[in-house]
Each structure stands twice: as C-alpha cells, then as structure tokens.
Amino acid sequence: MSSPAPVVWTSSGAVAGAWREHRSSDGDVSRAAIFLGIPYAEPPVGPRRFLAPTPRAPWEGVRPALLHGPTPQRRSPYGPDPYVPEPSIPGDDLLTLDVGTPDPSPDAGLPVLVYIHGGGFIGGSHASPWYGGQAFHRDGVVTVAATYRLGFDGFGWIDGAPLNRGVLDWIAALDWVQQNIRAFGGDPARVTIAGQSAGGAAVMRLLTMPAARGLFSGVLALSPADMPVTVDDARRLTEEAAARLGVAPDLEGLRSLTEAQILAEQERAGEEPDDPLPTMLERSGLVLGPVIDGELVPGTVAEGIAAGIGDDVPLLIGATAHEFDLAVGDAAARLDGVSAEAALARMRIEDDLATALITRSPRQDAFGVVGHAVTDITFRRFVALWAGQRATAGGSPRTWAYDFRWTGGADGLAVHCLDLPFGFDILREPTAMRRAGAEAPQELADAVHGDWLAFIRDGRVVAPVHADARSTIVYGEPLREIRPGYAAEEAFALGTGAAPVPAPATT
C-alpha cells in the first residue's frame, strides 16, 4: 500500500507534496517528501510589478505542491542547449520555492541547504534536475530551491521603485525558510545558503549584507564573482531604454511596457560590441545585477569582509580551474593571427599581469590565453581575495577554499559548472553524463559531495582552514589533496605584484 501524500502546514496554509524514491550509485533506495511551487510571496504582477515582495496571503484548504512554479526566466539567454538544463516555465506566480525533505516532521531537526541558481542574473532556473537534491535527502538534509526576479525585473533602476528587487526576493525567501522550515523537518538554526556563478555571487552578497544577518548559518560559494553595478550605471541603462521606447523611466512609464518589450531591451543591452576585447572584463560582462545603493547593498563584497560583516559565518568557497577558458564568445573570431600578448593588451591588461597570465594559461595561443585570463580575473581572483581577506581579518577562522581541477569531462578542461554534478552527486543524470562523461569517477563525487555534506551538517570541512599556509582542497587526480592554492590569483587580487607564478601542477 502506498503512503499517504505528505502534508505540511506553512504560515500561509497547508501544502500537499509527494513521496519520491531515489536510487543511489551503490543501489541503495531512499525516499523523500517533495513539495514544489510553494509561494513565498504574492505574484509580482499588476500593481505589485516592480515593487518589493509582499508576504503571501493565507489560502484555504490544502494546496497541491506537485509542480514547479513559473520561472522568472522566460527563455534561456544561453540558447537551446545550455550547459546546465534549466527549464523555463510560464506563469505569473513567480516567487515560489521547492522543498525536499527526508523527514517532514517538526521535531526532525535536520540541516538545511538553500540553493540560489546562477545564470548571470538574467537567466537560470530553480527547476533544473541538477538542483533536485536527491543525494542530500538521502544523507539527511532538507533542501530548498527558490526563484527570484531576474534581469530588469529584478535589478533595473526605476524612478519610484525600490532598487535590488531580486535581492529583496532572496531575503524574503530566507525569511520564509526561517518561519517555515521546521514544519518540513529542518532546523532554522542550521541553514546553509549555496549558489554557483551568479548564485555564488548572490550568497557572497548576502554574507556581507547587514540586512541578511541571522537568516543563515553557513555559506557555500561556488565560482562566485563580484559583479557590482553602480546606481549611475543602472539609471543610465533605464533612461536610455525608456527613451528608445518613448516612455518615462518611472513606474507608470515602465509598467506600460509589456514583458516582451522589456526582455527585448534587456537582450539589446547585453549584446557584445563589435570588438568585445576592450570591455570583456568590465562588470564580468554583465549589465544587470545587484546595485550598490549604499543601503540594502552597501558596498562591494570585499568592502563588507573588510568591515567584518559576516566574519562569524563559516564559508566554503572555490572555483574550477578553467571556468571560462572556452567562453570567449564573439571575441574568438577576432583572435585569428593575433598574438596572446596583443590580445591581452587589447583587453587593457598591463604587461606584468599579462606575462603572468600567459605563463599560467594551459594553452599559449590567443584564444586559450584570453579565455584563461577571463577565468582568473573574473572568478578565481575573487576566491583568492575573499578567502585571503577572511583568513587575515581576525574574525572566524572557519574559511575553507577548494580548487576543482578534474579535466576528464567532455570539454577536456575543468570548465564552469563541471563541479556541480559532483557536488550534487548526480553523475547518472542524463545531462550530467553528457557533460562529465559516462566514466566520471563516482569516487570524486563522493569526495566533493562529502565535503559539501560535512559543511552543511557541521559548518566545517575535514581540512585545514585557508589561513593555514593558504591551504586549499584540490579535487582532481588524485581525487582530493590539500596543498597551497590560489597564490598567483591572490597576488593579482590584492595588488601585491603580478610577477609570473608557475601554474599549479595539474592533478
């Protein structure tokens, strides 16, 4: 006889989910209660469009929670086959979350993982099969994956509207978790927030925001970067778009535009210039994202760490070895016959740093060097900077750094997002198999997932903290070892010199 559907009472009403079984790589079967599409705020449409999130009004009866809610991503900006499968789901009820739990009883006291998806703040989806969390449920963790407003809807400047609406959505979702996760078996005092790429930037932003204090107890930042937008830049983008569309840059004017019109302008703003090299490193190529407003988002992540904000919260942070080595976009056509030195000069990189970047690049042609420069400067130097700052700031010593260097996947490099199937322990998922390969070592997934799990459960990893000789967990071949890491990137980030530093030996 099948079990009755799991029902949980939230602050807005009851939700009914479903039991789902999961077979692990060793054949063991576990089950979890899955609740999809639970609203954490009112739909941000009509009179609520472009405003701060509003808590969800109570509903009557038991609400089915069997389908993912609509996604703020209306269509993927990364083409029909993005690296991570992240579906677009139509609808207006945009602010929802999914919860998975191995034990939906209020006294279970399980650790909680809240995952914020990436996508450059303009795309991505919480509904990816990569983020389902089945391995975490098997291991006694409650998972939450939340939507948040993207692009102009979440981060555009509008006269008369609050800035950083997407950031306010993160906070609203975390508030919901604090109020409700106990009913799903979670412990609100043991909430780890995690995210990758833009999601990694999001959790680092939350770590250093006073407004987010007390909403989580640990941060897992995967391939984060600092992508701040100034108020002036955000205002200028809106004013130029509004002028093209013939409306005022205020609430009334922008609400008169359809979603399709705004999405078209957003895509226009993101188009690469004829020669993308000179601006390739500006704001990591993003035009929309969290805006430094001096209030909700008071400054850069580095400034927040320097001020001691969040220094008592454990942090596990890292990147892949070749994040964007293959992602130079339209610049590739302009690199034929160009030397690596000339390409970096066009990117406005000074000679001493250029020499170091060329020395470190696994390829010496312009395409390879430019890609690896973007990897180092956009992602890896921020890991080095922030981990180094935390290690010397005098606050909590609980900072761990990792370096994912396994190159056995389809691309032959440790590219952006390749660590996700290992951390989520989903190597048999069809798309993950295509990216990581059918022979991807389960032992490596056990190592990466095991470290994530230990951090989520206990707020620590079985490894020296980064303050100890810049100790770094290196994943590759051998599967896991501890050695100094990020030395060269830290030199770049801290401005302590850019003398050529030999690349770490590939493992």
PDB file of C-alpha atoms in Angstrom, residues 101-327:
ATOM      1  CA  THR A 101      12.912  16.546   2.975  1.00  0.00           C
ATOM      2  CA  PRO A 102      13.647  13.012   4.123  1.00  0.00           C
ATOM      3  CA  ASP A 103      11.508  13.520   7.228  1.00  0.00           C
ATOM      4  CA  PRO A 104       8.674  16.103   7.191  1.00  0.00           C
ATOM      5  CA  SER A 105       8.138  16.114  10.933  1.00  0.00           C
ATOM      6  CA  PRO A 106       8.639  19.265  13.037  1.00  0.00           C
ATOM      7  CA  ASP A 107      10.983  17.603  15.522  1.00  0.00           C
ATOM      8  CA  ALA A 108      13.428  16.105  12.981  1.00  0.00           C
ATOM      9  CA  GLY A 109      15.923  18.990  13.359  1.00  0.00           C
ATOM     10  CA  LEU A 110      17.717  18.339  10.064  1.00  0.00           C
ATOM     11  CA  PRO A 111      20.283  20.677   8.473  1.00  0.00           C
ATOM     12  CA  VAL A 112      19.014  22.780   5.581  1.00  0.00           C
ATOM     13  CA  LEU A 113      20.535  23.699   2.211  1.00  0.00           C
ATOM     14  CA  VAL A 114      19.030  26.707   0.391  1.00  0.00           C
ATOM     15  CA  TYR A 115      20.269  26.867  -3.207  1.00  0.00           C
ATOM     16  CA  ILE A 116      20.281  30.035  -5.342  1.00  0.00           C
ATOM     17  CA  HIS A 117      20.715  29.266  -9.027  1.00  0.00           C
ATOM     18  CA  GLY A 118      23.107  31.052 -11.363  1.00  0.00           C
ATOM     19  CA  GLY A 119      22.571  32.490 -14.811  1.00  0.00           C
ATOM     20  CA  GLY A 120      24.229  35.888 -14.841  1.00  0.00           C
ATOM     21  CA  PHE A 121      21.232  37.476 -13.033  1.00  0.00           C
ATOM     22  CA  ILE A 122      19.350  37.370 -16.363  1.00  0.00           C
ATOM     23  CA  GLY A 123      18.664  33.638 -16.705  1.00  0.00           C
ATOM     24  CA  GLY A 124      18.723  30.333 -14.918  1.00  0.00           C
ATOM     25  CA  SER A 125      16.020  28.286 -13.255  1.00  0.00           C
ATOM     26  CA  HIS A 126      15.409  26.738  -9.862  1.00  0.00           C
ATOM     27  CA  ALA A 127      13.658  23.831 -11.615  1.00  0.00           C
ATOM     28  CA  SER A 128      16.804  22.211 -13.028  1.00  0.00           C
ATOM     29  CA  PRO A 129      17.051  18.450 -12.453  1.00  0.00           C
ATOM     30  CA  TRP A 130      20.606  19.147 -11.285  1.00  0.00           C
ATOM     31  CA  TYR A 131      19.257  21.023  -8.241  1.00  0.00           C
ATOM     32  CA  GLY A 132      16.705  18.433  -7.084  1.00  0.00           C
ATOM     33  CA  GLY A 133      18.818  17.492  -4.074  1.00  0.00           C
ATOM     34  CA  GLN A 134      18.087  13.750  -4.035  1.00  0.00           C
ATOM     35  CA  ALA A 135      21.542  12.843  -2.719  1.00  0.00           C
ATOM     36  CA  PHE A 136      21.189  15.382   0.073  1.00  0.00           C
ATOM     37  CA  HIS A 137      17.793  13.968   1.062  1.00  0.00           C
ATOM     38  CA  ARG A 138      19.412  10.511   1.149  1.00  0.00           C
ATOM     39  CA  ASP A 139      22.020  11.949   3.507  1.00  0.00           C
ATOM     40  CA  GLY A 140      19.586  13.634   5.890  1.00  0.00           C
ATOM     41  CA  VAL A 141      19.457  17.205   4.561  1.00  0.00           C
ATOM     42  CA  VAL A 142      16.391  19.336   3.781  1.00  0.00           C
ATOM     43  CA  THR A 143      16.781  21.260   0.510  1.00  0.00           C
ATOM     44  CA  VAL A 144      15.173  24.470  -0.719  1.00  0.00           C
ATOM     45  CA  ALA A 145      15.456  25.957  -4.220  1.00  0.00           C
ATOM     46  CA  ALA A 146      13.875  29.381  -4.685  1.00  0.00           C
ATOM     47  CA  THR A 147      13.027  31.607  -7.618  1.00  0.00           C
ATOM     48  CA  TYR A 148      13.926  35.296  -7.722  1.00  0.00           C
ATOM     49  CA  ARG A 149      13.263  38.060 -10.204  1.00  0.00           C
ATOM     50  CA  LEU A 150      15.871  38.327 -12.939  1.00  0.00           C
ATOM     51  CA  GLY A 151      17.159  40.925 -15.353  1.00  0.00           C
ATOM     52  CA  PHE A 152      15.460  44.293 -15.454  1.00  0.00           C
ATOM     53  CA  ASP A 153      12.517  42.988 -13.443  1.00  0.00           C
ATOM     54  CA  GLY A 154      14.814  42.149 -10.540  1.00  0.00           C
ATOM     55  CA  PHE A 155      17.651  44.647 -10.843  1.00  0.00           C
ATOM     56  CA  GLY A 156      16.726  47.526 -13.154  1.00  0.00           C
ATOM     57  CA  TRP A 157      16.622  51.099 -11.849  1.00  0.00           C
ATOM     58  CA  ILE A 158      13.114  52.621 -11.900  1.00  0.00           C
ATOM     59  CA  ASP A 159      12.213  56.060 -10.612  1.00  0.00           C
ATOM     60  CA  GLY A 160       9.798  55.487  -7.721  1.00  0.00           C
ATOM     61  CA  ALA A 161      10.514  51.759  -7.291  1.00  0.00           C
ATOM     62  CA  PRO A 162      12.848  50.005  -4.848  1.00  0.00           C
ATOM     63  CA  LEU A 163      16.242  49.023  -6.182  1.00  0.00           C
ATOM     64  CA  ASN A 164      17.537  45.453  -5.918  1.00  0.00           C
ATOM     65  CA  ARG A 165      14.169  43.740  -6.067  1.00  0.00           C
ATOM     66  CA  GLY A 166      15.900  40.441  -6.800  1.00  0.00           C
ATOM     67  CA  VAL A 167      17.963  40.843  -3.626  1.00  0.00           C
ATOM     68  CA  LEU A 168      14.778  41.566  -1.689  1.00  0.00           C
ATOM     69  CA  ASP A 169      13.387  38.320  -3.111  1.00  0.00           C
ATOM     70  CA  TRP A 170      16.380  36.390  -1.718  1.00  0.00           C
ATOM     71  CA  ILE A 171      15.760  37.893   1.701  1.00  0.00           C
ATOM     72  CA  ALA A 172      12.022  37.170   1.516  1.00  0.00           C
ATOM     73  CA  ALA A 173      12.711  33.534   0.617  1.00  0.00           C
ATOM     74  CA  LEU A 174      15.167  33.201   3.510  1.00  0.00           C
ATOM     75  CA  ASP A 175      12.641  34.813   5.858  1.00  0.00           C
ATOM     76  CA  TRP A 176      10.131  32.196   4.710  1.00  0.00           C
ATOM     77  CA  VAL A 177      12.649  29.466   5.459  1.00  0.00           C
ATOM     78  CA  GLN A 178      13.189  30.797   8.975  1.00  0.00           C
ATOM     79  CA  GLN A 179       9.439  30.857   9.606  1.00  0.00           C
ATOM     80  CA  ASN A 180       8.502  27.541   7.997  1.00  0.00           C
ATOM     81  CA  ILE A 181      11.358  25.093   7.558  1.00  0.00           C
ATOM     82  CA  ARG A 182      10.854  23.475  10.963  1.00  0.00           C
ATOM     83  CA  ALA A 183       7.495  22.158   9.729  1.00  0.00           C
ATOM     84  CA  PHE A 184       9.374  20.319   6.950  1.00  0.00           C
ATOM     85  CA  GLY A 185      11.845  18.741   9.370  1.00  0.00           C
ATOM     86  CA  GLY A 186      14.522  21.408   9.067  1.00  0.00           C
ATOM     87  CA  ASP A 187      16.393  23.293  11.755  1.00  0.00           C
ATOM     88  CA  PRO A 188      16.181  27.076  11.157  1.00  0.00           C
ATOM     89  CA  ALA A 189      19.408  27.497  13.128  1.00  0.00           C
ATOM     90  CA  ARG A 190      21.301  25.246  10.669  1.00  0.00           C
ATOM     91  CA  VAL A 191      20.639  26.851   7.282  1.00  0.00           C
ATOM     92  CA  THR A 192      23.446  26.898   4.719  1.00  0.00           C
ATOM     93  CA  ILE A 193      22.950  29.096   1.669  1.00  0.00           C
ATOM     94  CA  ALA A 194      24.683  27.959  -1.505  1.00  0.00           C
ATOM     95  CA  GLY A 195      24.894  29.166  -5.071  1.00  0.00           C
ATOM     96  CA  GLN A 196      27.008  28.840  -8.183  1.00  0.00           C
ATOM     97  CA  SER A 197      28.195  31.539 -10.609  1.00  0.00           C
ATOM     98  CA  ALA A 198      25.691  34.395 -10.192  1.00  0.00           C
ATOM     99  CA  GLY A 199      24.225  32.321  -7.365  1.00  0.00           C
ATOM    100  CA  GLY A 200      27.687  32.229  -5.795  1.00  0.00           C
ATOM    101  CA  ALA A 201      27.858  35.992  -6.148  1.00  0.00           C
ATOM    102  CA  ALA A 202      24.414  36.163  -4.531  1.00  0.00           C
ATOM    103  CA  VAL A 203      25.402  34.211  -1.426  1.00  0.00           C
ATOM    104  CA  MET A 204      28.598  36.251  -1.034  1.00  0.00           C
ATOM    105  CA  ARG A 205      26.498  39.382  -1.335  1.00  0.00           C
ATOM    106  CA  LEU A 206      24.119  38.079   1.350  1.00  0.00           C
ATOM    107  CA  LEU A 207      27.062  37.157   3.595  1.00  0.00           C
ATOM    108  CA  THR A 208      28.233  40.787   3.606  1.00  0.00           C
ATOM    109  CA  MET A 209      24.810  42.475   3.891  1.00  0.00           C
ATOM    110  CA  PRO A 210      23.658  43.631   7.331  1.00  0.00           C
ATOM    111  CA  ALA A 211      20.033  43.158   6.207  1.00  0.00           C
ATOM    112  CA  ALA A 212      20.607  39.399   5.839  1.00  0.00           C
ATOM    113  CA  ARG A 213      22.118  38.815   9.288  1.00  0.00           C
ATOM    114  CA  GLY A 214      20.597  35.901  11.154  1.00  0.00           C
ATOM    115  CA  LEU A 215      18.958  34.293   8.124  1.00  0.00           C
ATOM    116  CA  PHE A 216      21.609  31.579   7.650  1.00  0.00           C
ATOM    117  CA  SER A 217      24.486  29.934   9.482  1.00  0.00           C
ATOM    118  CA  GLY A 218      26.851  28.947   6.649  1.00  0.00           C
ATOM    119  CA  VAL A 219      27.761  29.940   3.083  1.00  0.00           C
ATOM    120  CA  LEU A 220      28.847  27.652   0.237  1.00  0.00           C
ATOM    121  CA  ALA A 221      30.005  29.873  -2.655  1.00  0.00           C
ATOM    122  CA  LEU A 222      30.727  28.086  -5.937  1.00  0.00           C
ATOM    123  CA  SER A 223      32.516  30.030  -8.693  1.00  0.00           C
ATOM    124  CA  PRO A 224      31.425  33.418  -7.342  1.00  0.00           C
ATOM    125  CA  ALA A 225      32.419  36.777  -8.769  1.00  0.00           C
ATOM    126  CA  ASP A 226      31.828  40.354  -7.712  1.00  0.00           C
ATOM    127  CA  MET A 227      29.587  41.936 -10.310  1.00  0.00           C
ATOM    128  CA  PRO A 228      28.516  45.248  -8.782  1.00  0.00           C
ATOM    129  CA  VAL A 229      26.543  47.795 -10.749  1.00  0.00           C
ATOM    130  CA  THR A 230      26.541  51.449  -9.681  1.00  0.00           C
ATOM    131  CA  VAL A 231      23.359  53.447  -9.293  1.00  0.00           C
ATOM    132  CA  ASP A 232      24.533  55.765 -12.076  1.00  0.00           C
ATOM    133  CA  ASP A 233      25.080  52.839 -14.455  1.00  0.00           C
ATOM    134  CA  ALA A 234      21.699  51.341 -13.596  1.00  0.00           C
ATOM    135  CA  ARG A 235      19.933  54.681 -14.048  1.00  0.00           C
ATOM    136  CA  ARG A 236      21.653  55.336 -17.368  1.00  0.00           C
ATOM    137  CA  LEU A 237      20.644  51.921 -18.715  1.00  0.00           C
ATOM    138  CA  THR A 238      16.991  52.546 -17.841  1.00  0.00           C
ATOM    139  CA  GLU A 239      16.905  56.100 -19.147  1.00  0.00           C
ATOM    140  CA  GLU A 240      18.398  55.069 -22.482  1.00  0.00           C
ATOM    141  CA  ALA A 241      15.970  52.170 -22.861  1.00  0.00           C
ATOM    142  CA  ALA A 242      12.976  54.291 -21.847  1.00  0.00           C
ATOM    143  CA  ALA A 243      13.948  56.974 -24.366  1.00  0.00           C
ATOM    144  CA  ARG A 244      14.123  54.393 -27.165  1.00  0.00           C
ATOM    145  CA  LEU A 245      10.684  53.086 -26.214  1.00  0.00           C
ATOM    146  CA  GLY A 246       9.109  56.504 -25.739  1.00  0.00           C
ATOM    147  CA  VAL A 247       8.141  56.184 -22.073  1.00  0.00           C
ATOM    148  CA  ALA A 248       9.175  57.876 -18.840  1.00  0.00           C
ATOM    149  CA  PRO A 249      11.753  55.957 -16.748  1.00  0.00           C
ATOM    150  CA  ASP A 250       9.338  55.694 -13.827  1.00  0.00           C
ATOM    151  CA  LEU A 251       6.850  53.161 -12.511  1.00  0.00           C
ATOM    152  CA  GLU A 252       3.968  54.363 -14.669  1.00  0.00           C
ATOM    153  CA  GLY A 253       6.028  54.516 -17.826  1.00  0.00           C
ATOM    154  CA  LEU A 254       7.748  51.171 -17.428  1.00  0.00           C
ATOM    155  CA  ARG A 255       4.585  49.381 -16.320  1.00  0.00           C
ATOM    156  CA  SER A 256       3.056  50.427 -19.634  1.00  0.00           C
ATOM    157  CA  LEU A 257       5.574  48.183 -21.405  1.00  0.00           C
ATOM    158  CA  THR A 258       4.950  44.511 -21.977  1.00  0.00           C
ATOM    159  CA  GLU A 259       7.222  41.844 -20.599  1.00  0.00           C
ATOM    160  CA  ALA A 260       8.317  41.084 -24.177  1.00  0.00           C
ATOM    161  CA  GLN A 261       9.311  44.703 -24.815  1.00  0.00           C
ATOM    162  CA  ILE A 262      11.431  44.849 -21.676  1.00  0.00           C
ATOM    163  CA  LEU A 263      13.044  41.490 -22.432  1.00  0.00           C
ATOM    164  CA  ALA A 264      13.952  42.700 -25.934  1.00  0.00           C
ATOM    165  CA  GLU A 265      15.605  45.821 -24.483  1.00  0.00           C
ATOM    166  CA  GLN A 266      17.416  43.704 -21.915  1.00  0.00           C
ATOM    167  CA  GLU A 267      18.800  41.475 -24.662  1.00  0.00           C
ATOM    168  CA  ARG A 268      19.808  44.533 -26.681  1.00  0.00           C
ATOM    169  CA  ALA A 269      21.738  45.926 -23.706  1.00  0.00           C
ATOM    170  CA  GLY A 270      23.578  42.629 -23.351  1.00  0.00           C
ATOM    171  CA  GLU A 271      24.781  42.477 -26.949  1.00  0.00           C
ATOM    172  CA  GLU A 272      28.536  42.425 -27.375  1.00  0.00           C
ATOM    173  CA  PRO A 273      30.182  45.391 -29.135  1.00  0.00           C
ATOM    174  CA  ASP A 274      31.909  44.962 -32.490  1.00  0.00           C
ATOM    175  CA  ASP A 275      35.212  44.491 -30.662  1.00  0.00           C
ATOM    176  CA  PRO A 276      34.412  42.863 -27.295  1.00  0.00           C
ATOM    177  CA  LEU A 277      38.010  42.541 -26.112  1.00  0.00           C
ATOM    178  CA  PRO A 278      38.448  46.036 -24.587  1.00  0.00           C
ATOM    179  CA  THR A 279      35.337  45.668 -22.404  1.00  0.00           C
ATOM    180  CA  MET A 280      35.415  41.920 -21.791  1.00  0.00           C
ATOM    181  CA  LEU A 281      36.366  42.274 -18.117  1.00  0.00           C
ATOM    182  CA  GLU A 282      34.059  45.156 -17.225  1.00  0.00           C
ATOM    183  CA  ARG A 283      31.458  44.045 -14.650  1.00  0.00           C
ATOM    184  CA  SER A 284      32.234  40.475 -15.752  1.00  0.00           C
ATOM    185  CA  GLY A 285      30.272  41.199 -18.923  1.00  0.00           C
ATOM    186  CA  LEU A 286      27.033  41.878 -17.023  1.00  0.00           C
ATOM    187  CA  VAL A 287      24.848  44.963 -17.292  1.00  0.00           C
ATOM    188  CA  LEU A 288      22.182  43.903 -14.782  1.00  0.00           C
ATOM    189  CA  GLY A 289      22.730  42.632 -11.270  1.00  0.00           C
ATOM    190  CA  PRO A 290      22.831  43.805  -7.655  1.00  0.00           C
ATOM    191  CA  VAL A 291      23.215  47.580  -7.486  1.00  0.00           C
ATOM    192  CA  ILE A 292      25.431  49.177  -4.847  1.00  0.00           C
ATOM    193  CA  ASP A 293      22.871  51.551  -3.378  1.00  0.00           C
ATOM    194  CA  GLY A 294      24.603  52.324  -0.067  1.00  0.00           C
ATOM    195  CA  GLU A 295      21.659  50.902   1.852  1.00  0.00           C
ATOM    196  CA  LEU A 296      20.461  47.357   1.184  1.00  0.00           C
ATOM    197  CA  VAL A 297      23.657  46.650  -0.792  1.00  0.00           C
ATOM    198  CA  PRO A 298      26.092  48.978   0.965  1.00  0.00           C
ATOM    199  CA  GLY A 299      29.278  48.193  -0.975  1.00  0.00           C
ATOM    200  CA  THR A 300      31.367  45.526  -2.641  1.00  0.00           C
ATOM    201  CA  VAL A 301      31.849  42.098  -1.116  1.00  0.00           C
ATOM    202  CA  ALA A 302      35.493  42.928  -0.359  1.00  0.00           C
ATOM    203  CA  GLU A 303      34.411  46.069   1.490  1.00  0.00           C
ATOM    204  CA  GLY A 304      31.906  44.060   3.509  1.00  0.00           C
ATOM    205  CA  ILE A 305      34.525  41.497   4.501  1.00  0.00           C
ATOM    206  CA  ALA A 306      36.959  44.274   5.433  1.00  0.00           C
ATOM    207  CA  ALA A 307      34.244  45.744   7.669  1.00  0.00           C
ATOM    208  CA  GLY A 308      33.857  42.397   9.434  1.00  0.00           C
ATOM    209  CA  ILE A 309      30.318  41.740   8.195  1.00  0.00           C
ATOM    210  CA  GLY A 310      29.631  38.008   8.287  1.00  0.00           C
ATOM    211  CA  ASP A 311      33.048  37.098   9.651  1.00  0.00           C
ATOM    212  CA  ASP A 312      31.432  34.777  12.201  1.00  0.00           C
ATOM    213  CA  VAL A 313      29.708  32.718   9.485  1.00  0.00           C
ATOM    214  CA  PRO A 314      31.598  29.668   8.135  1.00  0.00           C
ATOM    215  CA  LEU A 315      32.477  29.872   4.432  1.00  0.00           C
ATOM    216  CA  LEU A 316      33.429  27.203   1.889  1.00  0.00           C
ATOM    217  CA  ILE A 317      34.411  28.906  -1.370  1.00  0.00           C
ATOM    218  CA  GLY A 318      36.069  27.837  -4.592  1.00  0.00           C
ATOM    219  CA  ALA A 319      36.146  27.698  -8.365  1.00  0.00           C
ATOM    220  CA  THR A 320      37.009  25.395 -11.228  1.00  0.00           C
ATOM    221  CA  ALA A 321      40.443  25.601 -12.814  1.00  0.00           C
ATOM    222  CA  HIS A 322      39.262  26.640 -16.293  1.00  0.00           C
ATOM    223  CA  GLU A 323      35.939  28.403 -15.629  1.00  0.00           C
ATOM    224  CA  PHE A 324      35.601  30.487 -18.807  1.00  0.00           C
ATOM    225  CA  ASP A 325      38.612  29.252 -20.779  1.00  0.00           C
ATOM    226  CA  LEU A 326      36.277  28.215 -23.618  1.00  0.00           C
ATOM    227  CA  ALA A 327      33.732  31.026 -23.262  1.00  0.00           C
TER     228      ALA A 327
END
